[in-house]
CSV table of C-alpha atoms and ligand atoms in Angstrom, one decimal:
chain,number,residue,atom,x,y,z
A,1,MET,CA,0.0,0.0,0.0
A,2,GLU,CA,1.3,3.5,-0.9
A,3,SER,CA,2.1,5.6,2.1
A,4,ARG,CA,0.0,8.4,0.8
A,5,GLU,CA,-3.0,6.1,0.6
A,6,LEU,CA,-2.3,4.8,4.1
A,7,ASP,CA,-2.2,8.4,5.5
A,8,GLU,CA,-5.8,8.8,4.3
A,9,LEU,CA,-7.0,5.5,5.7
A,10,TYR,CA,-5.5,5.3,9.1
A,11,SER,CA,-5.2,7.4,12.2
A,12,GLU,CA,-2.0,9.1,13.5
A,13,VAL,CA,-1.7,6.5,16.3
A,14,ILE,CA,-1.4,3.6,13.8
A,15,LEU,CA,0.9,5.5,11.5
A,16,ASP,CA,3.2,6.4,14.4
A,17,HIS,CA,3.5,2.7,15.5
A,18,CYS,CA,4.0,1.7,11.9
A,19,ARG,CA,6.9,4.1,11.3
A,20,HIS,CA,8.5,3.7,14.8
A,21,PRO,CA,7.8,0.2,16.0
A,22,ARG,CA,8.4,-0.2,19.8
A,23,ASN,CA,10.3,-3.0,21.5
A,24,ARG,CA,11.8,-4.5,18.4
A,25,ASP,CA,14.9,-5.9,20.2
A,26,GLU,CA,14.9,-9.6,20.6
A,27,VAL,CA,14.7,-10.7,24.3
A,28,PRO,CA,17.5,-13.1,25.2
A,29,ALA,CA,16.5,-16.3,27.1
A,30,PRO,CA,12.7,-15.6,27.0
A,31,ASP,CA,10.2,-17.5,29.2
A,32,ILE,CA,7.7,-17.3,26.3
A,33,GLN,CA,8.5,-17.5,22.7
A,34,ALA,CA,6.2,-17.8,19.7
A,35,ASP,CA,6.1,-17.2,15.9
A,36,GLY,CA,3.2,-16.5,13.7
A,37,VAL,CA,2.7,-16.2,9.9
A,38,ASN,CA,-0.2,-15.0,7.8
A,39,PRO,CA,0.6,-16.5,4.4
A,40,PHE,CA,-2.2,-14.6,2.7
A,41,CYS,CA,-0.5,-11.3,3.4
A,42,GLY,CA,3.1,-12.4,3.9
A,43,ASP,CA,3.0,-11.1,7.5
A,44,GLU,CA,5.3,-12.6,10.1
A,45,VAL,CA,5.5,-12.1,13.9
A,46,HIS,CA,8.3,-13.2,16.2
A,47,LEU,CA,7.6,-12.7,19.9
A,48,GLN,CA,9.6,-13.1,23.1
A,49,ILE,CA,8.5,-12.4,26.6
A,50,ALA,CA,10.6,-12.5,29.8
A,51,LEU,CA,8.6,-12.7,33.1
A,52,ASP,CA,9.6,-11.3,36.5
A,53,GLY,CA,9.5,-13.1,39.8
A,54,GLN,CA,5.8,-12.3,40.2
A,55,GLY,CA,4.8,-13.7,36.8
A,56,ARG,CA,4.4,-10.3,35.2
A,57,VAL,CA,5.6,-9.3,31.8
A,58,ALA,CA,9.0,-7.8,32.4
A,59,ARG,CA,10.4,-7.5,28.9
A,60,VAL,CA,8.8,-8.0,25.5
A,61,GLY,CA,10.4,-8.2,22.1
A,62,LEU,CA,8.5,-8.4,18.8
A,63,GLN,CA,10.0,-8.5,15.4
A,64,GLY,CA,7.3,-8.0,12.7
A,65,LYS,CA,7.5,-8.2,8.9
A,66,GLY,CA,4.8,-7.5,6.4
A,67,CYS,CA,2.0,-5.0,6.1
A,68,SER,CA,1.6,-1.8,8.0
A,69,ILE,CA,-1.3,-3.0,10.1
A,70,ASN,CA,0.5,-6.1,11.2
A,71,GLN,CA,3.5,-4.0,12.2
A,72,ALA,CA,1.4,-1.3,14.0
A,73,SER,CA,-0.7,-3.9,15.9
A,74,GLY,CA,2.4,-5.8,17.0
A,75,SER,CA,4.1,-2.6,18.2
A,76,MET,CA,1.0,-1.6,20.1
A,77,LEU,CA,0.7,-5.0,21.7
A,78,THR,CA,4.2,-4.8,23.2
A,79,GLU,CA,3.2,-1.6,25.0
A,80,ALA,CA,-0.2,-2.9,26.0
A,81,ILE,CA,1.0,-6.0,27.8
A,82,ALA,CA,3.9,-4.5,29.7
A,83,HIS,CA,3.8,-5.3,33.5
A,84,LYS,CA,0.6,-7.4,33.2
A,85,THR,CA,0.2,-10.9,34.6
A,86,LEU,CA,-0.5,-13.6,32.0
A,87,SER,CA,-4.2,-13.8,33.1
A,88,GLU,CA,-4.5,-10.0,32.5
A,89,VAL,CA,-2.8,-10.5,29.1
A,90,GLU,CA,-5.2,-13.2,28.2
A,91,ASP,CA,-8.2,-11.0,29.2
A,92,LEU,CA,-6.8,-8.2,27.0
A,93,VAL,CA,-6.4,-10.6,24.0
A,94,ARG,CA,-10.0,-11.7,24.4
A,95,LEU,CA,-11.2,-8.1,24.6
A,96,PHE,CA,-9.1,-7.0,21.7
A,97,ARG,CA,-10.4,-9.9,19.5
A,98,ALA,CA,-14.0,-9.1,20.5
A,99,MET,CA,-13.5,-5.5,19.5
A,100,MET,CA,-12.0,-6.5,16.2
A,101,GLY,CA,-15.0,-8.8,15.6
A,102,GLY,CA,-17.4,-6.0,16.4
A,103,ALA,CA,-18.7,-7.7,19.5
A,104,VAL,CA,-17.4,-5.0,21.8
A,105,PRO,CA,-17.9,-1.3,21.2
A,106,ALA,CA,-14.7,0.8,21.0
A,107,ASP,CA,-15.6,2.5,24.2
A,108,GLY,CA,-12.2,3.4,25.6
A,109,ARG,CA,-11.5,0.3,27.6
A,110,LEU,CA,-8.7,-0.6,25.2
A,111,GLY,CA,-7.0,2.8,25.3
A,112,GLU,CA,-4.7,3.3,22.4
A,113,LEU,CA,-5.6,-0.1,20.9
A,114,GLN,CA,-9.0,1.3,20.1
A,115,ALA,CA,-7.4,3.0,17.1
A,116,LEU,CA,-7.2,-0.4,15.4
A,117,SER,CA,-11.0,-0.7,15.4
A,118,GLU,CA,-10.9,1.3,12.2
A,119,VAL,CA,-9.3,-1.7,10.5
A,120,ARG,CA,-12.8,-3.3,10.7
A,121,ARG,CA,-13.7,-1.3,7.7
A,122,TYR,CA,-11.2,-3.4,5.7
A,123,PRO,CA,-12.2,-7.0,6.6
A,124,VAL,CA,-9.2,-8.5,4.7
A,125,ARG,CA,-6.9,-6.6,7.1
A,126,ILE,CA,-8.5,-7.9,10.3
A,127,LYS,CA,-6.3,-11.0,10.2
A,128,CYS,CA,-3.3,-8.7,9.9
A,129,ALA,CA,-4.3,-6.8,13.0
A,130,LEU,CA,-4.9,-10.1,14.9
A,131,LEU,CA,-1.8,-12.0,14.0
A,132,ALA,CA,0.4,-10.7,16.8
A,133,TRP,CA,-2.4,-11.3,19.3
A,134,SER,CA,-3.0,-14.9,18.2
A,135,THR,CA,0.8,-15.5,18.3
A,136,LEU,CA,0.9,-14.2,21.8
A,137,GLU,CA,-2.0,-16.4,22.9
A,138,GLU,CA,-0.3,-19.5,21.4
A,139,GLY,CA,2.9,-18.6,23.2
A,140,ILE,CA,1.1,-18.3,26.6
A,141,GLU,CA,-0.8,-21.6,26.0
A,142,ASP,CA,2.5,-23.3,25.2
A,143,TYR,CA,4.1,-21.9,28.3
A,144,ARG,CA,1.2,-23.1,30.5
A,145,ARG,CA,1.3,-26.6,28.9
A,146,HIS,CA,4.9,-27.0,29.8
A,147,GLY,CA,3.9,-26.3,33.4
A,148,ARG,CA,6.4,-23.6,34.3
R,201,LIG,ZN1,-1.0,-8.0,6.6
């Protein structure tokens, strides 16, 4: 997508995350690690999380490739989950997915993430916005399965 076209379609919040993605550095020796791909769009997400002694997210690293919405959504995710417990993170994933599915009004509960609700106007992009979140969810499930 041309950047001029993008400027017209998406809000400043999304564009800012797209141009300056946060927390891109890979986290060494992570507790949680997951990778996701969306072959339809060529999107990729590589995610690492290190937990602190209380089971809260201490460090997040996310390396995204592909379209702008995937990159912006991944970047926003890394800020949204900082210092949360895994249960809180899972609640957030559920709420975010519900908002993207139109089941939850964009009423401010999701803060900055609410900006991504405008992607609903482009149904083909919803998967792009959800990739990082599905990857995160899989990473947490995997972590719980291994009983750590
Ligand atoms: Zn995409």
